[in-house]
């Protein structure tokens, strides 16, 4: 079309639409190339991906049009042709083109990290800009990327510059503009009524579903739906039945109350042992990085050696795919409720039944020790409100941190702070429970020079090997301390390094290691019981022979019977229970599915029309967790001291 044919301001919307659709098409195609093998696309699936993708692209664009349409409608003719307005319109169009280029690059980088479109993680990244921008700056040649986007944007703008000038010369009455605006503003209404998240569920293959999505649309959807009401979106049972099933699950006895109140007294045999607990939660330590689980890259010589001297849990699964899920599960012993983790629910995230509160009541020095700044992900507020003192990067003198990156201090500096705190607790004649959270095994994968034989910043393998080195050094220093012989060293991952798979909940991508090392007190052995992160706290308290009141969902792994074994895994929407080589999954819209042999490379999901025994077990955990948390039934209420 020639520039002189433009007869409406709203021609600008058409020009940008074509550019936006091209950008979204390029993004989808590049992501498809990156995930081609996993996506397993037939011709029909290929067409569905692009057709549904176009629908989502148009839906996002229709929402983005609202302020633009109103501006074009309301600016009168005398202002429209002014130099100021012309400059603003031209600048806005160039900024839009540049923004689309930025979105293309951001989506490609986000996919490279997580193998999904924008989701809750991207929303969190927007909130915690300092860590994220530092991480991006340290991980990627940002000036090069931004410059390349700028050059491409200039070229695209040049292609339509004459058309933009022609539109800026158009004379158009208000009545004419109302007609155009009225038609255009119907589009977001249609999108709101007809387009939702359900459309993208075109296949059991999660890669296909992600490819059919639109990144900006998904970002807005995640921002709006960061918490989900279980009763509104998921399959339920009558509360009395779900409560009875849950109580039988967690107490191994008959129901003890007619409601979801799961508080009970745990009587562990033997005299209490007030041993120290040094719990190290390692960032992204997938089980398959360790040689004891079959890895042949020799990345974890210290952990592999330690595994032979420890109680090694070979069949433990993370509850989620984010650090806060791991922290939530280990600290509160609660399944992953749908939406964002409890750690980040800033209204009701404190005064909960935590292992920290239990041990603090028994006289322990209880600390959360984090390599980064604990305001990130609301961690400091969560732990401080649940019985913990806080040691983090912001409370550590600069002189005691030899190396930092976007996420915090290097692991060996973190361990130095923990050993320093242990020395202090020992001098005060107090047992300690320290929950450490590392940061180094995270992009940009940088660490101090001279520690290992893989250069800093070269990728995940180097970060894993450095993480292993730092653990070895920490234990070597701890062995010189008087408190070492009476300390349990617990090493467990927060989650794995990747959660993407052909299905929504790929069980293999939740498998994590846990080791408990204490030569004086723990016999070296393998524990093959299928178990969950929510079982860590009850198991540790059992090893200490602790009697305590409990509102925990987890169980002592060491006394589980075969029929008790299960792992609870989830993402932001799907809630799974893995047991007996079957994975039962609850999804929004009360959908229920089942995977048999879910550890296969491409397990097939089948849809259930009514709950069976496995699904009812699944429902009992998640319906119970949502009810108990929402009704504050796991609030910390220390039992009265009896004389």
JSON list of N, CA and C in Angstrom, two decimals, residues 54 143 149 391 398 404 412 418 438 446 456 495 519 601 622:
[
{"chain": "A", "resi": 54, "resn": "UNK", "atom": "N", "xyz": [-1.44, -17.78, 16.91]},
{"chain": "A", "resi": 54, "resn": "UNK", "atom": "CA", "xyz": [-1.96, -16.57, 16.29]},
{"chain": "A", "resi": 54, "resn": "UNK", "atom": "C", "xyz": [-3.12, -15.99, 17.11]},
{"chain": "A", "resi": 143, "resn": "UNK", "atom": "N", "xyz": [25.22, -5.38, 26.32]},
{"chain": "A", "resi": 143, "resn": "UNK", "atom": "CA", "xyz": [25.38, -4.26, 25.37]},
{"chain": "A", "resi": 143, "resn": "UNK", "atom": "C", "xyz": [25.27, -4.71, 23.91]},
{"chain": "A", "resi": 149, "resn": "UNK", "atom": "N", "xyz": [19.41, -5.17, 18.83]},
{"chain": "A", "resi": 149, "resn": "UNK", "atom": "CA", "xyz": [17.98, -4.88, 18.80]},
{"chain": "A", "resi": 149, "resn": "UNK", "atom": "C", "xyz": [17.74, -3.46, 18.29]},
{"chain": "A", "resi": 391, "resn": "UNK", "atom": "N", "xyz": [20.97, -14.46, 58.99]},
{"chain": "A", "resi": 391, "resn": "UNK", "atom": "CA", "xyz": [22.31, -14.05, 58.57]},
{"chain": "A", "resi": 391, "resn": "UNK", "atom": "C", "xyz": [22.30, -14.11, 57.04]},
{"chain": "A", "resi": 398, "resn": "UNK", "atom": "N", "xyz": [31.66, -6.60, 54.28]},
{"chain": "A", "resi": 398, "resn": "UNK", "atom": "CA", "xyz": [32.28, -6.76, 52.97]},
{"chain": "A", "resi": 398, "resn": "UNK", "atom": "C", "xyz": [33.65, -7.43, 53.07]},
{"chain": "A", "resi": 404, "resn": "UNK", "atom": "N", "xyz": [31.53, -12.10, 45.17]},
{"chain": "A", "resi": 404, "resn": "UNK", "atom": "CA", "xyz": [30.07, -12.03, 45.07]},
{"chain": "A", "resi": 404, "resn": "UNK", "atom": "C", "xyz": [29.68, -11.93, 43.60]},
{"chain": "A", "resi": 412, "resn": "UNK", "atom": "N", "xyz": [31.79, -20.74, 49.64]},
{"chain": "A", "resi": 412, "resn": "UNK", "atom": "CA", "xyz": [32.77, -20.90, 50.72]},
{"chain": "A", "resi": 412, "resn": "UNK", "atom": "C", "xyz": [32.70, -19.75, 51.72]},
{"chain": "A", "resi": 418, "resn": "UNK", "atom": "N", "xyz": [28.55, -19.45, 58.46]},
{"chain": "A", "resi": 418, "resn": "UNK", "atom": "CA", "xyz": [27.85, -20.46, 59.25]},
{"chain": "A", "resi": 418, "resn": "UNK", "atom": "C", "xyz": [28.76, -21.06, 60.32]},
{"chain": "A", "resi": 438, "resn": "UNK", "atom": "N", "xyz": [22.35, -21.94, 49.62]},
{"chain": "A", "resi": 438, "resn": "UNK", "atom": "CA", "xyz": [23.45, -21.49, 48.76]},
{"chain": "A", "resi": 438, "resn": "UNK", "atom": "C", "xyz": [22.91, -20.79, 47.52]},
{"chain": "A", "resi": 446, "resn": "UNK", "atom": "N", "xyz": [29.23, -18.17, 38.23]},
{"chain": "A", "resi": 446, "resn": "UNK", "atom": "CA", "xyz": [30.55, -17.61, 38.52]},
{"chain": "A", "resi": 446, "resn": "UNK", "atom": "C", "xyz": [30.93, -17.90, 39.97]},
{"chain": "A", "resi": 456, "resn": "UNK", "atom": "N", "xyz": [35.59, -20.16, 35.89]},
{"chain": "A", "resi": 456, "resn": "UNK", "atom": "CA", "xyz": [34.37, -19.53, 36.38]},
{"chain": "A", "resi": 456, "resn": "UNK", "atom": "C", "xyz": [33.55, -18.98, 35.21]},
{"chain": "A", "resi": 495, "resn": "UNK", "atom": "N", "xyz": [15.72, -27.81, 44.64]},
{"chain": "A", "resi": 495, "resn": "UNK", "atom": "CA", "xyz": [15.01, -28.34, 43.48]},
{"chain": "A", "resi": 495, "resn": "UNK", "atom": "C", "xyz": [16.05, -28.77, 42.49]},
{"chain": "A", "resi": 519, "resn": "UNK", "atom": "N", "xyz": [29.52, -38.94, 61.63]},
{"chain": "A", "resi": 519, "resn": "UNK", "atom": "CA", "xyz": [30.22, -40.21, 61.90]},
{"chain": "A", "resi": 519, "resn": "UNK", "atom": "C", "xyz": [29.97, -40.77, 63.29]},
{"chain": "A", "resi": 601, "resn": "UNK", "atom": "N", "xyz": [10.59, -42.00, 29.24]},
{"chain": "A", "resi": 601, "resn": "UNK", "atom": "CA", "xyz": [11.04, -40.80, 28.53]},
{"chain": "A", "resi": 601, "resn": "UNK", "atom": "C", "xyz": [9.88, -39.94, 28.05]},
{"chain": "A", "resi": 622, "resn": "UNK", "atom": "N", "xyz": [-3.78, -32.20, 49.04]},
{"chain": "A", "resi": 622, "resn": "UNK", "atom": "CA", "xyz": [-3.79, -30.83, 48.54]},
{"chain": "A", "resi": 622, "resn": "UNK", "atom": "C", "xyz": [-5.01, -30.04, 49.00]}
]
